[in-house]
Short mmCIF file of C-alpha atoms and ligand atoms in Angstrom, two decimals:
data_model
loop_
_atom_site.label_atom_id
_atom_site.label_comp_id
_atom_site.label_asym_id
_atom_site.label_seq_id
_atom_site.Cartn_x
_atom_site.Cartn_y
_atom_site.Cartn_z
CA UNK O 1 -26.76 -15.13 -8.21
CA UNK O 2 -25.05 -13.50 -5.33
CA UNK O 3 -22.26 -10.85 -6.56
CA UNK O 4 -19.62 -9.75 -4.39
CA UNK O 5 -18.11 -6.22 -5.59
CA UNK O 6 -15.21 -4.68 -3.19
CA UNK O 7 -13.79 -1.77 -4.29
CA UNK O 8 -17.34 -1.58 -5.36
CA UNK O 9 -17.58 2.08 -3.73
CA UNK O 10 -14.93 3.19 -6.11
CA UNK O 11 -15.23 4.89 -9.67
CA UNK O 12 -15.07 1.70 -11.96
CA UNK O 13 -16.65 -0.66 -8.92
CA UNK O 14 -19.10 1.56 -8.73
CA UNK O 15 -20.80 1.46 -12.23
CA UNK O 16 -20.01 -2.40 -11.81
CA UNK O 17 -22.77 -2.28 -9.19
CA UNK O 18 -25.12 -0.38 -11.03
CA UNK O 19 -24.91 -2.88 -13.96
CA UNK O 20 -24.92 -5.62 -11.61
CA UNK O 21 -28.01 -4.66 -10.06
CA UNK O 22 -29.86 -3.51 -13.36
CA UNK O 23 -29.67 -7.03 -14.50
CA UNK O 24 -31.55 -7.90 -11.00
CA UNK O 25 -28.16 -9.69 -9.07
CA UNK O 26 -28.22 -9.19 -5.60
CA UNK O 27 -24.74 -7.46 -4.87
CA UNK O 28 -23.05 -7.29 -1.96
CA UNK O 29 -20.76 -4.01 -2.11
CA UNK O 30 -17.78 -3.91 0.15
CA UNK O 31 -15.20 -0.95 0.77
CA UNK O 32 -13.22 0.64 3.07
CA UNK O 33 -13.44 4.00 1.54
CA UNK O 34 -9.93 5.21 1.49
CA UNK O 35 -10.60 6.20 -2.11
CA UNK O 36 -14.37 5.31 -2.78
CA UNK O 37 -17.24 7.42 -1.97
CA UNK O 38 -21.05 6.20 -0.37
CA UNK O 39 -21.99 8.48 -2.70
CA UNK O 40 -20.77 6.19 -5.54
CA UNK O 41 -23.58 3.61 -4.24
CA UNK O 42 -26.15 5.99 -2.21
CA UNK O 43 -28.89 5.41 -4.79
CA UNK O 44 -29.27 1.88 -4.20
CA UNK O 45 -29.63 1.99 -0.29
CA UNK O 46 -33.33 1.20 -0.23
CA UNK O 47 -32.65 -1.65 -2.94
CA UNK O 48 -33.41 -5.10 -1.59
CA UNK O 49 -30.93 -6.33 -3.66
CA UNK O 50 -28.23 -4.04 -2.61
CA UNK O 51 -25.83 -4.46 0.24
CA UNK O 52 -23.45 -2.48 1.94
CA UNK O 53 -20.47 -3.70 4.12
CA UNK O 54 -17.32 -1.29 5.55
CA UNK O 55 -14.82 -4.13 5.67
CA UNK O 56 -10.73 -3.60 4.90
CA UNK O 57 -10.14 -6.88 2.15
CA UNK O 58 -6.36 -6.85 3.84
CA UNK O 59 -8.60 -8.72 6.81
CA UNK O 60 -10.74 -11.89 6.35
CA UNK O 61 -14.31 -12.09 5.98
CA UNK O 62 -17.18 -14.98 5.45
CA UNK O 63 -20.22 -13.84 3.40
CA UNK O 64 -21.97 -16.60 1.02
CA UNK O 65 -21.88 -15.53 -2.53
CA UNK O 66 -21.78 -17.04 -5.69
CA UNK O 67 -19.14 -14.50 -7.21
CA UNK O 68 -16.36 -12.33 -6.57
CA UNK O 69 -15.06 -9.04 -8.68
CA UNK O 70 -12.07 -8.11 -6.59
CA UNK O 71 -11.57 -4.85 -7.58
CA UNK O 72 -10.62 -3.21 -3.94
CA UNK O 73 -7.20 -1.29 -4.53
CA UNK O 74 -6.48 2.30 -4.86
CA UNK O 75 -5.51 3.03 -8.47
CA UNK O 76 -4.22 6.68 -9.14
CA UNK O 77 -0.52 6.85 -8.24
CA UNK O 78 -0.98 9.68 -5.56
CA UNK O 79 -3.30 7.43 -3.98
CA UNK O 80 -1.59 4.36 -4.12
CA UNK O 81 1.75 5.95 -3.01
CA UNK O 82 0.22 7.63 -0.29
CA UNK O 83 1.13 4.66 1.71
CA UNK O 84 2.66 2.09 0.11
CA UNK O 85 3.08 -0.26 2.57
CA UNK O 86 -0.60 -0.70 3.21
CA UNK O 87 -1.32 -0.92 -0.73
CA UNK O 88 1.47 -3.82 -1.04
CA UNK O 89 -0.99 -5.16 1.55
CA UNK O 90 -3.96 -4.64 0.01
CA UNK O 91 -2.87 -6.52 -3.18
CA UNK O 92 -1.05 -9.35 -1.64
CA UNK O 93 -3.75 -9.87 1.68
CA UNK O 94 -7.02 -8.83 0.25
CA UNK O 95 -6.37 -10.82 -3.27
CA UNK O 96 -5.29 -13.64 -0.39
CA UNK O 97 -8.68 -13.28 1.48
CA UNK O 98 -10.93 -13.46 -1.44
CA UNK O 99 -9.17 -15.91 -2.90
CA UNK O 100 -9.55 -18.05 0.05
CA UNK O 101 -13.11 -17.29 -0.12
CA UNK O 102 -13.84 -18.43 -3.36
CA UNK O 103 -12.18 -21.14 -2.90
CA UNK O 104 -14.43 -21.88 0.29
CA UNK O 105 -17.88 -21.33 -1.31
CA UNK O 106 -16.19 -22.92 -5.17
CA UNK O 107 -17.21 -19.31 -6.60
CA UNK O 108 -15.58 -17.52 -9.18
CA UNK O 109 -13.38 -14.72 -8.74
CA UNK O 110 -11.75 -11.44 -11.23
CA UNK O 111 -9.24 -10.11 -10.30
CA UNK O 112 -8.86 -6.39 -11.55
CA UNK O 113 -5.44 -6.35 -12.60
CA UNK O 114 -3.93 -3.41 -14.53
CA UNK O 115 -1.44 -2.99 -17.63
CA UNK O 116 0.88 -1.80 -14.92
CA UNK O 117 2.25 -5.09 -14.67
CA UNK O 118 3.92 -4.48 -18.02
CA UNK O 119 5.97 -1.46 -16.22
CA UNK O 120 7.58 0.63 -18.64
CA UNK O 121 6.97 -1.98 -21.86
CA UNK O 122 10.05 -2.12 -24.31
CA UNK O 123 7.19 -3.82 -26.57
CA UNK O 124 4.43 -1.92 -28.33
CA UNK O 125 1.69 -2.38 -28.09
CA UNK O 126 1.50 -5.05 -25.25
CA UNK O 127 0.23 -8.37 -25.81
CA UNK O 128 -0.81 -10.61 -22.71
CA UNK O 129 2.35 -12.48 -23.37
CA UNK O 130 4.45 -9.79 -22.78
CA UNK O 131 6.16 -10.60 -19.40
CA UNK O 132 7.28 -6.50 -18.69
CA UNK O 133 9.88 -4.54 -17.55
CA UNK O 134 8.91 -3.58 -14.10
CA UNK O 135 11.20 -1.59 -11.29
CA UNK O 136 10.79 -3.73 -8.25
CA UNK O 137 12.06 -1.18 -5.77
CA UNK O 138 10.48 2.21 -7.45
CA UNK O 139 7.53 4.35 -6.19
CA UNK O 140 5.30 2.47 -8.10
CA UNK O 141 6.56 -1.10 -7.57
CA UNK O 142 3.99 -1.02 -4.36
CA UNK O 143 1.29 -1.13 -7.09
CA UNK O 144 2.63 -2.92 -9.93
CA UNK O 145 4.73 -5.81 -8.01
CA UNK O 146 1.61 -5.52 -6.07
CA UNK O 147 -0.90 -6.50 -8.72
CA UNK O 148 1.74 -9.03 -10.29
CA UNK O 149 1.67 -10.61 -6.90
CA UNK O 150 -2.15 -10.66 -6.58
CA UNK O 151 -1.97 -12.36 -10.36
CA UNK O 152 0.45 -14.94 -9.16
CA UNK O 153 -1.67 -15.81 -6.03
CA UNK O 154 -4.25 -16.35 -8.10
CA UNK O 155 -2.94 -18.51 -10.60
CA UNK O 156 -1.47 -20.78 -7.32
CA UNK O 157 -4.94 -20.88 -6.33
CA UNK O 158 -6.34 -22.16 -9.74
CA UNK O 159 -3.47 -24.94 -10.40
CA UNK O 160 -3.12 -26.20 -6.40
CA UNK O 161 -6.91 -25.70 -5.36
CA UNK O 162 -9.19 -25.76 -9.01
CA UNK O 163 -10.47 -21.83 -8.22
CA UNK O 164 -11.95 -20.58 -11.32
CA UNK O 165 -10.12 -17.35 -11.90
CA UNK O 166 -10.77 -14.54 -14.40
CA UNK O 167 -8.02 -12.12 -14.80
CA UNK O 168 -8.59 -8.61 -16.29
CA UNK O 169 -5.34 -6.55 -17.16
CA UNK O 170 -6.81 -3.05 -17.21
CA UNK O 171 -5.86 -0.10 -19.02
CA UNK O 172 -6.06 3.71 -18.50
CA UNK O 173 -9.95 4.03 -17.71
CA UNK O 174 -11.98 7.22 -17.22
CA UNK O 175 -15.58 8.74 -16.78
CA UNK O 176 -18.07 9.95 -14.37
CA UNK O 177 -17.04 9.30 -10.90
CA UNK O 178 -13.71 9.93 -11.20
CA UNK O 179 -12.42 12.23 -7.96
CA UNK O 180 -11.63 15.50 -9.17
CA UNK O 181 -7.79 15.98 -9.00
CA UNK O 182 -6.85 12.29 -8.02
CA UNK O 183 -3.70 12.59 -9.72
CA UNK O 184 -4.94 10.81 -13.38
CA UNK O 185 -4.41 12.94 -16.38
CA UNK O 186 -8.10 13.06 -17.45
CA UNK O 187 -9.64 13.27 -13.97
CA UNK O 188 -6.42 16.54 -13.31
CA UNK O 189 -6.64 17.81 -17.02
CA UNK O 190 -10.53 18.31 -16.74
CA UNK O 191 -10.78 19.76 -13.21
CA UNK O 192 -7.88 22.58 -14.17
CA UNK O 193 -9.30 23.66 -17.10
CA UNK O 194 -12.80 23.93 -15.77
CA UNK O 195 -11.03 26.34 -12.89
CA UNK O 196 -9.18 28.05 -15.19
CA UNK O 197 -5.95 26.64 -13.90
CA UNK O 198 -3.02 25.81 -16.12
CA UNK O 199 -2.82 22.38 -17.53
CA UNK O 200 -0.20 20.31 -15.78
CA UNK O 201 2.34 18.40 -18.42
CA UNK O 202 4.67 15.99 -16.62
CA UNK O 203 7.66 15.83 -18.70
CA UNK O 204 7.49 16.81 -22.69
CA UNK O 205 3.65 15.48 -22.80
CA UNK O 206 5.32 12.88 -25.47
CA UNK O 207 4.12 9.93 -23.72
CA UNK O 208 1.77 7.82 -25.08
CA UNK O 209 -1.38 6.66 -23.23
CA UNK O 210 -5.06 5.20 -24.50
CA UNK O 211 -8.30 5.73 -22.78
CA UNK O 212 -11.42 3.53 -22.27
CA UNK O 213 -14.36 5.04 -21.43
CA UNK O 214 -16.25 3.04 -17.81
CA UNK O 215 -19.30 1.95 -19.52
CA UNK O 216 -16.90 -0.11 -22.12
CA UNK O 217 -14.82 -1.18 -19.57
CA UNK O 218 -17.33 -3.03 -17.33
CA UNK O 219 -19.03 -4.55 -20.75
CA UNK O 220 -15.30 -5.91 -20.88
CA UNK O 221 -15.37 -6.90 -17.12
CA UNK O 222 -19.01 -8.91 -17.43
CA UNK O 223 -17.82 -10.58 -20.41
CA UNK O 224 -14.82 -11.92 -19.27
CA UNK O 225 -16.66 -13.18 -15.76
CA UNK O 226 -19.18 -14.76 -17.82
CA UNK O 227 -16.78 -16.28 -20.30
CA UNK O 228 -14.60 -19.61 -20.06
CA UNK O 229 -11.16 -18.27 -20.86
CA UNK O 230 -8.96 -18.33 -17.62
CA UNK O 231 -5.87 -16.37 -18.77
CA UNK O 232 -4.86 -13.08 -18.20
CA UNK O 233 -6.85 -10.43 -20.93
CA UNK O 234 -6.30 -6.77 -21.64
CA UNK O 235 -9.28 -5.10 -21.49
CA UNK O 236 -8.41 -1.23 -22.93
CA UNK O 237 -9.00 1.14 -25.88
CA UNK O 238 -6.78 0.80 -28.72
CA UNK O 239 -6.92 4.97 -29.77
CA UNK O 240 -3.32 6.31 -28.44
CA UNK O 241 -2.90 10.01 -27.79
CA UNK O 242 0.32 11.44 -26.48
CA UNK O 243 -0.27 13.61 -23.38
CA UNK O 244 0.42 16.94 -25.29
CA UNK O 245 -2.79 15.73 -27.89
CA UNK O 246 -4.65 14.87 -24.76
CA UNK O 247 -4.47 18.13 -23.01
CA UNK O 248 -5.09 19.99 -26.18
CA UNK O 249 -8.31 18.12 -26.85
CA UNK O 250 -9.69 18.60 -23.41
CA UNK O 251 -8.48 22.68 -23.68
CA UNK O 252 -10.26 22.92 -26.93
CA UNK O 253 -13.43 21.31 -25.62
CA UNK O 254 -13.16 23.76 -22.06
CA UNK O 255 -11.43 26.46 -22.42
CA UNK O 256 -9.30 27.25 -25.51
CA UNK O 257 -7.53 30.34 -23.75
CA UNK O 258 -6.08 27.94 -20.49
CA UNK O 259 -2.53 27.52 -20.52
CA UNK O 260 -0.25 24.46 -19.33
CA UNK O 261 2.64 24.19 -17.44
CA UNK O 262 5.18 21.95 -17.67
CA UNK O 263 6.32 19.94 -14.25
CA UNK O 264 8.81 17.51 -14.10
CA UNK O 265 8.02 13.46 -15.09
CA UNK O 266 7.29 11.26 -11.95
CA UNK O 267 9.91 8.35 -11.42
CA UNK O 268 9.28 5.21 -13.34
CA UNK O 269 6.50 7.05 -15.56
CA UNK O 270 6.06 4.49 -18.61
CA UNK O 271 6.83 6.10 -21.51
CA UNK O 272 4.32 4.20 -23.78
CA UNK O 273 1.97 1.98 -23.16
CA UNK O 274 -1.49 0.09 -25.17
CA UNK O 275 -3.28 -2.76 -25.04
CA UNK O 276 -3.29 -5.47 -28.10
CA UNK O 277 -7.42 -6.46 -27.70
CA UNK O 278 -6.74 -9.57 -29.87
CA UNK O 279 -7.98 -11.95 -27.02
CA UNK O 280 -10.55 -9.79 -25.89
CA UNK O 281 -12.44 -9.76 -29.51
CA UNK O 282 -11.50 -13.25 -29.69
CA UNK O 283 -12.60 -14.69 -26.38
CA UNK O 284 -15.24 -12.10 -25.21
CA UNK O 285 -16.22 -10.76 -28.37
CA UNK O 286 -15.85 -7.51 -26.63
CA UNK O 287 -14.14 -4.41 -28.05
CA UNK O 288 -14.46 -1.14 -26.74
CA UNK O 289 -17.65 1.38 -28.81
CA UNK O 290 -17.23 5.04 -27.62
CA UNK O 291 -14.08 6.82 -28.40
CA UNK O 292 -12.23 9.86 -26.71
CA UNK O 293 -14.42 12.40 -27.84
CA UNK O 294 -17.45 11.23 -26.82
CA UNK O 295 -16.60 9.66 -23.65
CA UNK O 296 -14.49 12.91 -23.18
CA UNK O 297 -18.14 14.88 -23.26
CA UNK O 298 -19.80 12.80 -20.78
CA UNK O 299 -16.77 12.86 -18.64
CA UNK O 300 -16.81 16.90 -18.50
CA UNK O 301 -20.27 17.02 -18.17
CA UNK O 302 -20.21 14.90 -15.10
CA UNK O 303 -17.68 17.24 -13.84
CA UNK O 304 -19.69 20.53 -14.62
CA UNK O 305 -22.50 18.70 -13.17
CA UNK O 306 -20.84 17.93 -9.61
CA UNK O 307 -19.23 21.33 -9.73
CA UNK O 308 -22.41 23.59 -9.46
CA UNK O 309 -23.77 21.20 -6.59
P1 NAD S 401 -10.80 3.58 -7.09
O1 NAD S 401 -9.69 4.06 -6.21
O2 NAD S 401 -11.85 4.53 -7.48
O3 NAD S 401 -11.50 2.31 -6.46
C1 NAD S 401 -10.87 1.41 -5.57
C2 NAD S 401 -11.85 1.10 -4.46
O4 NAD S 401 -11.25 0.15 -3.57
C3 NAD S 401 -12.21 2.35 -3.62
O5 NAD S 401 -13.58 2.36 -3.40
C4 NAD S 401 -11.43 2.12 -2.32
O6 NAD S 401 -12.03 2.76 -1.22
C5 NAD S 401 -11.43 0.61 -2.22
N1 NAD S 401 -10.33 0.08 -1.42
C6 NAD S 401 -9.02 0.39 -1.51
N2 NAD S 401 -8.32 -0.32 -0.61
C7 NAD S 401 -9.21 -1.12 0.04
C8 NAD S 401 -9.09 -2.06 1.09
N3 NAD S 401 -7.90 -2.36 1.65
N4 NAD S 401 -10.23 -2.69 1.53
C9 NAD S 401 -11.44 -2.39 0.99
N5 NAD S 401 -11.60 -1.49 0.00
C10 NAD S 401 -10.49 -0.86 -0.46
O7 NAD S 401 -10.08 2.96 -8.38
P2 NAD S 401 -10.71 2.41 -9.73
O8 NAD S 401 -10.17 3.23 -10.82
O9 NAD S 401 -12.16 2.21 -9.61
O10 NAD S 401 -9.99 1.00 -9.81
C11 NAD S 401 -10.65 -0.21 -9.47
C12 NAD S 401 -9.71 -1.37 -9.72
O11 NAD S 401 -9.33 -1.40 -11.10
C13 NAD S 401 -8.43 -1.32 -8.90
O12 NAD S 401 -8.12 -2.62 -8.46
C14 NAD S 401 -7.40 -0.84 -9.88
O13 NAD S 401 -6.12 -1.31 -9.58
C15 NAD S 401 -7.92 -1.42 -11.19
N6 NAD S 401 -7.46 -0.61 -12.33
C16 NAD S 401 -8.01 0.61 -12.61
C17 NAD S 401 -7.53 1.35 -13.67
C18 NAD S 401 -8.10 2.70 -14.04
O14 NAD S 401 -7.63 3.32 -15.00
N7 NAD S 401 -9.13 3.18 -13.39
C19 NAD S 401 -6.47 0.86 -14.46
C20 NAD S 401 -5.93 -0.38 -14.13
C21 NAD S 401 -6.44 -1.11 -13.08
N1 UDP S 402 0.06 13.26 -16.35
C1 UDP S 402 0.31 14.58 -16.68
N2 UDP S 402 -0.28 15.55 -15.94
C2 UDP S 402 -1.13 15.28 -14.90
C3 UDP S 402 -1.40 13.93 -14.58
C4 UDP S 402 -0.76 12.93 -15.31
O1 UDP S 402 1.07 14.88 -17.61
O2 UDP S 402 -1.65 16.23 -14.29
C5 UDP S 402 0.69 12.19 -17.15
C6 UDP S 402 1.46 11.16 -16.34
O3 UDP S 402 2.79 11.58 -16.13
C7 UDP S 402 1.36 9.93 -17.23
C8 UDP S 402 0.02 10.09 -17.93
O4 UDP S 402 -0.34 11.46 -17.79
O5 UDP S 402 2.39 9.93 -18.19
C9 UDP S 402 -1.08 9.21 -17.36
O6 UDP S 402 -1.10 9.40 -15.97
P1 UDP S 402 -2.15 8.69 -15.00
O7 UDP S 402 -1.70 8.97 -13.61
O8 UDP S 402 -3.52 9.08 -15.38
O9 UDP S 402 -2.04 7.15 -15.34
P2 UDP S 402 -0.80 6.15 -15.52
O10 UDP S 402 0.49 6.89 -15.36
O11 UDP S 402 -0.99 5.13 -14.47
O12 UDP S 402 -0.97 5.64 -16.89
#
């Protein structure tokens, strides 16, 4: 089996690789690096299995492969809002491409999707039947319209064309690899307190967010690829923290003495948002195993570790 992974320089791409690979798949690994690293991948350079394209997914490409985890998209919102334009692109022209290419070589494709297409959600938690209450013409409507494009596209491609399409809505996902100050809270809250900085609250740290740690989410991302459910599934831990718990479990774990500041909340900032697994224990038999703490530990030891290099 011939994997295709782009994005698969990226944080959660990444770790898809190494998995991948483990299991002996030859993987094909395709980025443009606006927010991935070679880094990321470096270690499997001399693999035989193992290879490496620079390619932008917003222009088309032939390779022969067998399957397609189209994960290529920046995800933290001072990424994707760094230029818009070209992530509206991304979404809508490199979910295009690759779904033309399955189509062409009849090989499956997942799409990474994100619980972003339930905008700020009026319902909680959300279920996959949820339809959302999304801004169209906000900061992040690049992103969310975006990926509710790229989910359209793809269910056009199933019902007119017979691709066999696996759709992962993905929620708020953290570990290793993770750029230092990207913008996400964990990634932000972790890299302050480790400076000493103060702890950066946007708004009154009420809302409500859960977090699931990499290794559970690409167990969630295999099992959906190799299962025969076709519809969209949230793939997220179930644990909700407000921000203001967050940031006072990663200050306890750091540096009990750090302080936070309070800035003001970014436009369209969801107030509330996680994931109903129902389908995902259902149809995978997948629910996520490590919780906050623990994933919280490995996350900040990854950071300490990367800090002293
Ligand atoms: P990331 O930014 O670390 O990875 C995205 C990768 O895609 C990077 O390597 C980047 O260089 C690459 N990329 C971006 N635009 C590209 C383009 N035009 N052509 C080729 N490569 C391109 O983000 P991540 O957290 O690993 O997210 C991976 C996927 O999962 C994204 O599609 C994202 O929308 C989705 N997702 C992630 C989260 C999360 O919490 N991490 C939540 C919901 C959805
Ligand atoms: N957040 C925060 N301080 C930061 C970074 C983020 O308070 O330094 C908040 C942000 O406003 C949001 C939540 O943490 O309410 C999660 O933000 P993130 O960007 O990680 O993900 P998303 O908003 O996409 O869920």
């Amino acid at each position: 089996m011939r994997h295709l992974v782009t994005g698969g320089a990226g944080f959660i791409g990444s770790h898809l690789v190494d998995r991948l690979l483990e299991a002996n798949q030859e993987v094909i690994c395709l980025d443009n690096y606006f927010t991935g690293r070679k880094s990321n991948i470096s270690n499997h350079i001399d693999n035989p299995l193992f290879e490496l394209i620079r390619h932008d997914v917003t222009d088309p490409i032939q390779l022969e492969i067998d399957q397609i985890w189209h994960l290529a998209c920046p995800a933290s919102p001072i990424h994707y809002q760094l230029n818009p334009i070209k992530t509206s692109k991304t979404s809508f022209l490199g979910t295009y491409n690759m779904l033309g290419l399955a189509r062409r070589l009849r090989a499956k494709i997942l799409l990474a999707s994100t619980s972003e297409v339930y905008g700020n959600p009026e319902v909680h938690p959300q279920p996959e039947s949820y339809k959302g209450a999304v801004n169209p013409i906000g900061i992040r409507s690049c992103y969310n319209e975006g990926k509710r494009i790229a989910e359209s596209l793809c269910f056009d491609y199933q019902r007119m064309h017979g691709v066999s399409i696996r759709l992962a809505r993905i929620f708020n996902t953290y570990g290793p690899r993770m750029i230092p100050d990207d913008g996400r809270v964990i990634s932000n809250f972790i890299t302050q307190a480790l400076r000493g900085d103060q702890i950066t609250i946007y708004g009154d740290g009420s809302q409500i967010r859960s977090f699931c740690y990499v290794d559970d989410m690409v167990e969630g991302l295999i099992k959906l690829m190799n299962c025969n459910y076709n519809g969209p599934i949230n793939i997220g831990n179930t644990e909700e923290f407000t921000i203001l718990e967050l940031a006072n479990i990663i200050k306890n774990k750091i540096n009990p003495n750090i302080r936070f500041v309070k800035k003001s909340l970014p436009q369209d900032d969801p107030h509330q948002r996680r994931p109903l697994i129902n389908l995902a224990i259902e149809k995978l038999n997948w629910k996520p195993k490590i919780d906050l703490n623990t994933g919280l530990d490995k996350t900040i030891h990854y950071f300490k570790s990367t800090k002293k290099q």
